[in-house]
Coordinates of C-alpha atoms in Angstrom, one line a residue:
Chain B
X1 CA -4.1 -6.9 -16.5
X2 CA -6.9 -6.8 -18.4
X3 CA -10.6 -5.0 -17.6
X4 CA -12.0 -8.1 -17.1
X5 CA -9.5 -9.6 -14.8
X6 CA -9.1 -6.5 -12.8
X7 CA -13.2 -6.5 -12.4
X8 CA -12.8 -9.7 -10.7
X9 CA -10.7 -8.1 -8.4
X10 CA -11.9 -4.8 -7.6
X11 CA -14.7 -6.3 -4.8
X12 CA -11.6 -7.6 -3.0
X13 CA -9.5 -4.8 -3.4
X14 CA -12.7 -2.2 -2.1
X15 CA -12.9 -4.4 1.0
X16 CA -9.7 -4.5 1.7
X17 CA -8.4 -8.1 1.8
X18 CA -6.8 -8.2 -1.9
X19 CA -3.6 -9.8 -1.8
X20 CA -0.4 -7.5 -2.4
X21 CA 0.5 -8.9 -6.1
X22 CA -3.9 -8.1 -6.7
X23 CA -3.8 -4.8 -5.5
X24 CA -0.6 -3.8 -7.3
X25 CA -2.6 -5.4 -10.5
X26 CA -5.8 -3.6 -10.0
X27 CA -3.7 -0.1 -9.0
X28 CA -2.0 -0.3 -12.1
X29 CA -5.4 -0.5 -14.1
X30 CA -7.4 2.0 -12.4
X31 CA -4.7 4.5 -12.7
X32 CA -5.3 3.9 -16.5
X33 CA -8.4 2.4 -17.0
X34 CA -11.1 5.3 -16.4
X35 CA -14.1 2.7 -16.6
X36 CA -12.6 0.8 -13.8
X37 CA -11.7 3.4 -11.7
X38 CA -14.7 4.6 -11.8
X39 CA -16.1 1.1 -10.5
X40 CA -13.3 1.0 -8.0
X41 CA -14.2 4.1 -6.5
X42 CA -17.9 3.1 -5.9
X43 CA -17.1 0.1 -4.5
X44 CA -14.5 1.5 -2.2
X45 CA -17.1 4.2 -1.3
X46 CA -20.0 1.0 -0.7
X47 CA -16.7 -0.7 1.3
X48 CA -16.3 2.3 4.0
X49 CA -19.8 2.6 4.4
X50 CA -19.1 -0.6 6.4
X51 CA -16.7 0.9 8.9
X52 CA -19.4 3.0 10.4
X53 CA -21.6 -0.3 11.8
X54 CA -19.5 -1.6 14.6
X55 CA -21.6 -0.4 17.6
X56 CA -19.6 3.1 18.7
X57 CA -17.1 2.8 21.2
X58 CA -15.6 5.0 23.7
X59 CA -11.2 4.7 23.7
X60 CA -9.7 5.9 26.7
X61 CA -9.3 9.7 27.6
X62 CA -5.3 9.4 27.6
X63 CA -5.6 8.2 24.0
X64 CA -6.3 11.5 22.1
X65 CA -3.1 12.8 24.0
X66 CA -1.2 9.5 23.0
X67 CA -2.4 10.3 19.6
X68 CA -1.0 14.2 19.0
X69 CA 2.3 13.7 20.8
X70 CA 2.7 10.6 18.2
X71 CA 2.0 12.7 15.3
X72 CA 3.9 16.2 16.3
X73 CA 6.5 13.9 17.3
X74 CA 7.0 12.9 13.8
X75 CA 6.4 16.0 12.0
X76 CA 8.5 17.9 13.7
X77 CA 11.5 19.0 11.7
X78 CA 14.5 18.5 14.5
X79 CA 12.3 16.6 16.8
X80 CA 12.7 12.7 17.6
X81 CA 11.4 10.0 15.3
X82 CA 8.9 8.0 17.4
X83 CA 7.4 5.2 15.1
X84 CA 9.1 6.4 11.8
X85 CA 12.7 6.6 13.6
X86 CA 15.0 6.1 10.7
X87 CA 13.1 8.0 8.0
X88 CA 15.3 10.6 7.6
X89 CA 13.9 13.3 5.3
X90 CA 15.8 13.8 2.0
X91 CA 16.7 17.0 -0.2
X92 CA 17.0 16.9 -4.2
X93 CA 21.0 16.7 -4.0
X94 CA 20.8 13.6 -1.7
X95 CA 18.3 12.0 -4.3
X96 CA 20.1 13.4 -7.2
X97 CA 23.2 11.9 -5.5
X98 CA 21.5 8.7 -5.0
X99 CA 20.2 8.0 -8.6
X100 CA 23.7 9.1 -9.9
X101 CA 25.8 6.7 -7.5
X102 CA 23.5 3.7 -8.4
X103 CA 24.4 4.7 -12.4
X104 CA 28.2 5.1 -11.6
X105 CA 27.9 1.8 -9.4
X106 CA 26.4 0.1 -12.5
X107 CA 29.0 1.9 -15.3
X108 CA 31.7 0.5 -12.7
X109 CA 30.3 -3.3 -12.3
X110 CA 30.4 -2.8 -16.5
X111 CA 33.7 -1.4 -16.8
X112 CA 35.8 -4.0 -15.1
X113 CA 34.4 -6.6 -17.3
X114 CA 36.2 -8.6 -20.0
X115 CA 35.4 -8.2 -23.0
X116 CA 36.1 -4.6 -22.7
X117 CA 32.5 -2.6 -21.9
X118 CA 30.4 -1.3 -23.8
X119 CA 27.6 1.5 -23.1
X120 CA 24.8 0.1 -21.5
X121 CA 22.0 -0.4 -23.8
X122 CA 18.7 0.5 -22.3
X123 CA 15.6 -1.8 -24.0
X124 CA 14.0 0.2 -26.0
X125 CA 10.6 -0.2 -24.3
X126 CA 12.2 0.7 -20.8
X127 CA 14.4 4.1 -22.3
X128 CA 10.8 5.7 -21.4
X129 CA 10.3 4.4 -18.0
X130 CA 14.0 5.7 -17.5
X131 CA 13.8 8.8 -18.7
X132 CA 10.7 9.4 -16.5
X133 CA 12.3 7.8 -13.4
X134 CA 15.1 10.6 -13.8
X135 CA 12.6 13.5 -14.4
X136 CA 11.3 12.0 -11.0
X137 CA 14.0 12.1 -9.1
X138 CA 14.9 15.9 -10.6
X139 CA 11.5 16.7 -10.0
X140 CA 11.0 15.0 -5.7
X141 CA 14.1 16.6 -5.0
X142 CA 12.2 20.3 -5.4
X143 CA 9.0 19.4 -4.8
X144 CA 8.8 16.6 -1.5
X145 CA 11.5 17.4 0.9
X146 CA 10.2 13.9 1.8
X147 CA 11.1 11.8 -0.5
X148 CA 13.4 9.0 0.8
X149 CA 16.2 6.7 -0.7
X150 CA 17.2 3.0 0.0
X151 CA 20.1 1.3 -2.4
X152 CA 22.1 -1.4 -2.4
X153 CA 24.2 -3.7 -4.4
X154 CA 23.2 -7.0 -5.8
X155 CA 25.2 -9.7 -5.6
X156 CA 24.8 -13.4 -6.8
X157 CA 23.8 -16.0 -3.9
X158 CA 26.0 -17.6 -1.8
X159 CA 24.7 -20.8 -2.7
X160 CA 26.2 -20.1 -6.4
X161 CA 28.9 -22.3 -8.0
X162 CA 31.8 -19.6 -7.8
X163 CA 32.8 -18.5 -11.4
X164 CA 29.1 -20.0 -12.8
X165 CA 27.5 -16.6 -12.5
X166 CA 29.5 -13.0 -12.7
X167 CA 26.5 -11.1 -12.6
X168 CA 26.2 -8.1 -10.1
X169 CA 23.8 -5.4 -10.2
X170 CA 22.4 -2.1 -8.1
X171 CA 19.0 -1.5 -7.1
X172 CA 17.3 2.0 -5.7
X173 CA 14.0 2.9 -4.7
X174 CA 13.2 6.7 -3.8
X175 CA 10.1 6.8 -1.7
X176 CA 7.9 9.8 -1.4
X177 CA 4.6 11.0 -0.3
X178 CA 3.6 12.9 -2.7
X179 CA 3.9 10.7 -5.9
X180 CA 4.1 6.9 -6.5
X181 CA 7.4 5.5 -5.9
X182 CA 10.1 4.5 -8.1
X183 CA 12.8 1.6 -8.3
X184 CA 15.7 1.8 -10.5
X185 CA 17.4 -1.9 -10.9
X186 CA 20.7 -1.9 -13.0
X187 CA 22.2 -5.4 -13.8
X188 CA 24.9 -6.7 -15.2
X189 CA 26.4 -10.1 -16.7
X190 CA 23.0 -11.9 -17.0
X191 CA 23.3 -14.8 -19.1
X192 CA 21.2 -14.0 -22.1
X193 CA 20.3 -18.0 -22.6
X194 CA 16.9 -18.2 -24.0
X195 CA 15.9 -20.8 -21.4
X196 CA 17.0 -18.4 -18.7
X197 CA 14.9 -15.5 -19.6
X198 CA 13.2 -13.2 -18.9
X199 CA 14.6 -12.7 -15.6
X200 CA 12.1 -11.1 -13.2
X201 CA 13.1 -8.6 -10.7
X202 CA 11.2 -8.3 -7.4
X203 CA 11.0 -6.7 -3.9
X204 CA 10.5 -8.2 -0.7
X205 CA 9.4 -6.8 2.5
X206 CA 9.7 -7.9 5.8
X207 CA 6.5 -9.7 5.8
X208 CA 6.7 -11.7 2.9
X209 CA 4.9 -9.3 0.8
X210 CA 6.0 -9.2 -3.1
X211 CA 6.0 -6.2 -5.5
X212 CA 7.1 -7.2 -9.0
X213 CA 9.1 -4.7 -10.0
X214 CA 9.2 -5.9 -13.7
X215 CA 10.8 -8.5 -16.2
X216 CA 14.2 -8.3 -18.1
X217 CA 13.8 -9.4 -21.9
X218 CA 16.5 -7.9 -23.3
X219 CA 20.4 -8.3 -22.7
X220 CA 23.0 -6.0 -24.0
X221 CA 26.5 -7.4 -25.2
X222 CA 27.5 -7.6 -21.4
X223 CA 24.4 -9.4 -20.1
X224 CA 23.3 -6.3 -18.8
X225 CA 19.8 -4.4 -18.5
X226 CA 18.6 -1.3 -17.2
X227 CA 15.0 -1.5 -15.2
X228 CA 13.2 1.6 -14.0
X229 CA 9.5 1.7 -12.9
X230 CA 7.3 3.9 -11.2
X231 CA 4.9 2.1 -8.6
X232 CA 1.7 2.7 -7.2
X233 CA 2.7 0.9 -4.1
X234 CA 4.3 2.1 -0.7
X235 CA 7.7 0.8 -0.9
X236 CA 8.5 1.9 2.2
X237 CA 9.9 -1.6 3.9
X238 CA 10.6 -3.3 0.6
X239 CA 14.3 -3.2 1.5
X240 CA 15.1 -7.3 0.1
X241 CA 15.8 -7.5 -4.0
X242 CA 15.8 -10.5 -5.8
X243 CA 16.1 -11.2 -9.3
X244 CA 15.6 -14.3 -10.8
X245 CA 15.6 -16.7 -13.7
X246 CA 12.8 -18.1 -15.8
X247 CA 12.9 -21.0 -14.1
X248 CA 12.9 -19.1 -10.8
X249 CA 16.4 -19.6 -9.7
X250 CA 18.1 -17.2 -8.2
X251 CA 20.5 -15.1 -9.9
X252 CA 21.2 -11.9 -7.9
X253 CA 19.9 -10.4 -4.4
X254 CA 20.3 -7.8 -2.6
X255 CA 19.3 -5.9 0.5
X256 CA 18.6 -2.2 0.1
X257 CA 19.7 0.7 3.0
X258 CA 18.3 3.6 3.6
X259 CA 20.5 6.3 2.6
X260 CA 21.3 9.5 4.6
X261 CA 24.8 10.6 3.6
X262 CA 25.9 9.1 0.2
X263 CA 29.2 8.5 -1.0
X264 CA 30.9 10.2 -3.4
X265 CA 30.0 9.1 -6.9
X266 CA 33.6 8.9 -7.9
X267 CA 34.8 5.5 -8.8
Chain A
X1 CA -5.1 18.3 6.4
X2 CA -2.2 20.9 6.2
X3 CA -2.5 21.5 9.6
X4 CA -2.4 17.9 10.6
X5 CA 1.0 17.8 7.9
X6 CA 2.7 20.2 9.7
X7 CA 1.8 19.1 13.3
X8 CA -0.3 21.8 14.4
X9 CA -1.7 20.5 17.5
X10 CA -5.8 22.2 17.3
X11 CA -5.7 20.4 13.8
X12 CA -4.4 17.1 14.8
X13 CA -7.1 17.0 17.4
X14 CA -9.8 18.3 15.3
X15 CA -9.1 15.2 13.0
X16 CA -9.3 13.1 16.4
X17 CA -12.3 14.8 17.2
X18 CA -14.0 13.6 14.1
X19 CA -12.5 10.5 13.3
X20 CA -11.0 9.2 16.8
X21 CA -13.7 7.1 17.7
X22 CA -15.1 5.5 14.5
X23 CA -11.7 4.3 13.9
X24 CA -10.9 2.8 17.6
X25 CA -14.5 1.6 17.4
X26 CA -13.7 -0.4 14.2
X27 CA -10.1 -1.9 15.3
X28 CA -12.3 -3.2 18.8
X29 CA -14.6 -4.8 16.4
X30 CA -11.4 -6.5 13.8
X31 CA -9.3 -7.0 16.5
X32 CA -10.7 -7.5 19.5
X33 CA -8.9 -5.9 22.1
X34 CA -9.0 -2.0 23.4
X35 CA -5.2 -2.2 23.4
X36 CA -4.8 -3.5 20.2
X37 CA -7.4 -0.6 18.7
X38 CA -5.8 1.9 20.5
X39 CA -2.3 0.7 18.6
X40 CA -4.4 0.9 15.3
X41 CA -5.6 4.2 16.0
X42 CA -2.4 5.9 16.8
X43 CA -1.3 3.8 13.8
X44 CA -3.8 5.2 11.6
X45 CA -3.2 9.3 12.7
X46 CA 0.6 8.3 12.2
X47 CA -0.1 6.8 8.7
X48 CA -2.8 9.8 7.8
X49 CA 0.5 12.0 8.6
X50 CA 3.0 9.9 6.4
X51 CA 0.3 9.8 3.5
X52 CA -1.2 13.1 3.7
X53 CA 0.3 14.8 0.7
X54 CA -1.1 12.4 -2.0
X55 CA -4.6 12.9 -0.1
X56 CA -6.4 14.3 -3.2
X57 CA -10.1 15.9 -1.9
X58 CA -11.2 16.1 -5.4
X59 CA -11.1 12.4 -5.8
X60 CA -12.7 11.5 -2.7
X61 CA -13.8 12.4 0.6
X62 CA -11.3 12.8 3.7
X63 CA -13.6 10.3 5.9
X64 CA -13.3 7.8 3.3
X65 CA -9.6 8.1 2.9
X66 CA -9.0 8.2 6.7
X67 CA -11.3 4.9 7.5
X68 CA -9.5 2.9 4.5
X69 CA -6.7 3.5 5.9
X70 CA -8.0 2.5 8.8
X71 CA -9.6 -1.0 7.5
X72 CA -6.5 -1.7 5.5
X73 CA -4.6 -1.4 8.7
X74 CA -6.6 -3.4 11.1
X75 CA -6.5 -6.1 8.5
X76 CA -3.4 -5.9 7.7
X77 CA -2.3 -7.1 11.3
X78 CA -5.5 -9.7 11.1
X79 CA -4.0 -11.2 8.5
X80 CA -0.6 -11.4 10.4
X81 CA -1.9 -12.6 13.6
X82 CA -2.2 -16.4 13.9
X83 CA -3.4 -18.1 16.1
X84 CA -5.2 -15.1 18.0
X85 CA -9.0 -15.8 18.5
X86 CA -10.6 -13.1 16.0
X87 CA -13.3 -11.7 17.7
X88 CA -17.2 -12.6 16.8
X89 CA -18.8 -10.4 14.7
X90 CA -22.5 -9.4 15.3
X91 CA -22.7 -6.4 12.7
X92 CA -25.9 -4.7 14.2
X93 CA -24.9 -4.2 17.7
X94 CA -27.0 -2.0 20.1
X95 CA -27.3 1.6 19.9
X96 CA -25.4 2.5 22.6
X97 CA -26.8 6.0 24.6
X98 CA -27.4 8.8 22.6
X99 CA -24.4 10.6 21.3
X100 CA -24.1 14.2 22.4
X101 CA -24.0 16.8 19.2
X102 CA -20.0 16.1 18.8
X103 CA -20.8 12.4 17.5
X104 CA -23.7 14.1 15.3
X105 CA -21.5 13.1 11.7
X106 CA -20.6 9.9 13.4
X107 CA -24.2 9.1 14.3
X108 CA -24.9 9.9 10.3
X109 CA -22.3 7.6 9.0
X110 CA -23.8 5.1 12.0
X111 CA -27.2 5.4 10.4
X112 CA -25.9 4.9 6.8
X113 CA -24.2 2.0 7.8
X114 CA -26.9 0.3 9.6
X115 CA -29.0 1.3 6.5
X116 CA -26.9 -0.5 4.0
X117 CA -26.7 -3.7 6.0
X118 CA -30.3 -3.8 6.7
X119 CA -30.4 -3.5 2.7
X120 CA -28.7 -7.1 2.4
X121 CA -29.9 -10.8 2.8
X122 CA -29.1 -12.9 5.4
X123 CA -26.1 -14.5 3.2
X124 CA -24.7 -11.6 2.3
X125 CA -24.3 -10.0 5.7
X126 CA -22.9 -13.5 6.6
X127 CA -20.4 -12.7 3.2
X128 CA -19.4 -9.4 3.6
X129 CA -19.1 -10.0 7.5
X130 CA -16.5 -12.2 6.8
X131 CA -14.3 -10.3 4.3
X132 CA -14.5 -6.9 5.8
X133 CA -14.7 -7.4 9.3
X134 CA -12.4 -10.7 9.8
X135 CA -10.4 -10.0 6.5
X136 CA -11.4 -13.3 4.8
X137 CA -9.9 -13.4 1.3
X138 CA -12.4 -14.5 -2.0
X139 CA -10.5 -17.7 -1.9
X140 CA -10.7 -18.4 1.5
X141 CA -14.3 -17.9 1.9
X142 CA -14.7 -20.1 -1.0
X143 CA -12.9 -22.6 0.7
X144 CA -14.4 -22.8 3.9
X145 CA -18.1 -22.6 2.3
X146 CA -17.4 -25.2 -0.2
X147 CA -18.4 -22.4 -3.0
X148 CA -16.9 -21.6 -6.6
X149 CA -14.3 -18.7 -5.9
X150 CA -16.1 -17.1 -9.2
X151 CA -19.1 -17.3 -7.5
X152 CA -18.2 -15.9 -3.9
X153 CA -16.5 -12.5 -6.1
X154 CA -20.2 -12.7 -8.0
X155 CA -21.5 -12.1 -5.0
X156 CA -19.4 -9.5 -3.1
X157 CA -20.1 -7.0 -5.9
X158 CA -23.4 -7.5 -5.8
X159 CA -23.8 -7.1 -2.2
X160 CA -21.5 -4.2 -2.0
X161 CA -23.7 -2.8 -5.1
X162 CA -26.7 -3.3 -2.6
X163 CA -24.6 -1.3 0.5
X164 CA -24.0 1.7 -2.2
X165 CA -27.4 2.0 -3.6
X166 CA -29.4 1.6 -0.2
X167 CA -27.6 4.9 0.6
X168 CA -27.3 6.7 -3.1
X169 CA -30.0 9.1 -2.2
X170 CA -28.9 9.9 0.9
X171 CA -25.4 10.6 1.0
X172 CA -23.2 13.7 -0.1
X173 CA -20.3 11.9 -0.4

């Protein structure tokens, strides 16, 4: 996205009612684009301005109470889960663990393919993204005891001729506080036709709601690609992967689980 | 914010002391309903919890952060309810009774508010009425006025241009 595009955008995104696919746009930029940030952040400050003019009202007594049990509910370490039952808190060997079984899972999916496998080849424009999605995941585990995992395996649909598409795949997201999320996607057996590609890969929430995680230009010898990205987004939902074809057909999907006990990374 | 982190219970009401009301105020304007404001609010002290970490004060103020959360959240579930009657907005209401010294910050932000709005035209309290308070997109405002979708964005940033200047001498932000 360009300054002017994102400029177009950043009224919407200030008062709130931006579209998800916008506001991951516009994120992107301002987190690079000093200019624009700078006009994002005075309209956002113009935009909650606005909050303050609905005539005051008074919420029930009971509600302050409702309120703190909610919250010291959920941040306590050993206490019950309330509204965020489920998001178990994660330590750096669980994430460690995590990123390493998705790269095993992937190595595995490559090396009971004929011809025999080769190494995956990371596109050269991703071997960055890569290299700072595992610095990540080293660095969460130490520094946000909060940081959660989802993975899963991606398979082709059901609706798909059997023997038409091999490909499989992993994906894993690591959610956490403190720093913008990340998504890992390893694929494998993409058919590098020219008409097919790029493939896109994107997540899917419970509500509809997209995140593009990024496009696949670039195939090794086994069809296979390595996508990691860091996101400005709250993936926190985004449990449904899909990747897809340049004509928008399905290739793989997935649904990703929350990981609290991982297995062991041996094949 | 640490202490709201870690579940101390003086900070987490400290933070409902200051921001308790503005926020259920603003989910009984978007959504209509005390229950449904009362949801957003404990919503909004769960998500300031969740998201507390990458709360940065040297990029911005905690009462902005909080109520953005706030909007974003109320409409958020505006934007998933069909079919529910969204409620009419009149954006100056009364004054209700005079606040006792606790609202004193709240009857500040009140007064900027009121301040900014009174700084725009008819049309653009009309506009911005629309997409802030009933979570109407560019596009769909466009739509229903019959208006180039350039032409509604022209004028969003222009009237929220107006709502930041009417209070750039004012505010400590």
């Amino acid at each position: 996205m360009n300054c002017t595009a994102a400029r177009a955008l950043l009224p919407e995104h200030a008062l709130g009612v931006a579209g998800a696919r916008e506001t991951v746009a516009v994120e992107r930029h301002v987190a690079w684009c000093a200019a624009c940030r700078k006009e994002s952040a005075d309209l956002e400050r113009a935009a909650v301005t606005l909050a303050y003019a609905p005539a005051p009202a008074e919420p029930a007594p009971g509600l302050e109470g409702t309120v703190v049990d909610a919250v010291r509910r959920v941040a306590a370490p050993n206490g019950t889960r309330g509204a965020y039952a489920g998001r178990a808190r994660r330590t750096a060997t669980t994430l460690l663990a995590a990123a390493l079984v998705l790269a095993v899972m992937g190595g595995a999916v490559l090396a009971t393919r004929e011809p025999p496998a080769v190494p995956v080849v990371v596109a050269e424009k991703d071997k960055d993204s890569l290299d700072k999605f595992f610095t990540s995941v080293v660095n969460y585990g130490f520094a946000d005891p909060d940081a959660e995992a989802a993975l899963g395996s991606l398979m082709p649909p059901a609706e798909a001729t059997a023997g038409e598409t091999p490909a499989a795949g992993s994906a894993l997201t690591i959610m956490a506080p403190s720093v913008d999320d990340q998504v890992m996607v390893i694929v494998t057996g993409l058919r590098p036709a020219r008409r097919l590609m790029p493939y896109r890969v994107v997540l899917v929430d419970g509500r509809g709601d997209v995140v593009r995680v990024g496009r696949i230009g670039l195939l090794d010898a086994a069809g296979g690609a390595t996508l990691a990205r860091s996101l400005p987004d709250d993936l926190i939902g985004y449990r449904h992967v899909e990747v897809l074809d340049a004509r928008s057909r399905l290739v793989l999907v997935g649904e990703l689980e929350e990981r609290t006990t991982l297995p062991s990374p041996s094949p | 914010m640490q202490g709201l982190l870690a579940g101390d219970d003086a900070s987490i009401r400290a933070l409902y002391a200051r921001f308790g009301r503005p926020v259920y105020s603003m989910g009984l304007r978007l959504l209509g309903s005390r229950e449904a404001a009362e949801e957003l609010t404990q919503d909004v002290f769960l998500t300031a919890w969740r998201k507390g970490a990458r709360f940065d004060p040297s990029r911005g103020r905690l009462s902005t952060w909080l109520m953005t959360i706030a909007h974003n959240l109320a409409v958020d579930r505006l934007r998933r309810e069909t079919g529910v009657t969204r409620p009419t907005l009149v954006l100056v209401d009364e004054v209700p009774d005079a606040p006792g010294t606790d609202h004193e910050s709240e009857l500040m932000e009140r007064d900027a508010a009121l301040r900014a709005i009174a700084s725009l035209s008819d049309a653009e309290k009309r506009l911005i009425a629309r997409a802030y308070f009933r979570g109407m997109t560019a596009r769909e405002i466009s739509e229903t006025d019959g208006v180039p979708l350039g032409t509604v964005k022209t004028r969003l940033r222009s009237a929220l241009i107006k709502v930041r200047k009417a209070n750039e001498l004012k505010e400590p932000w």
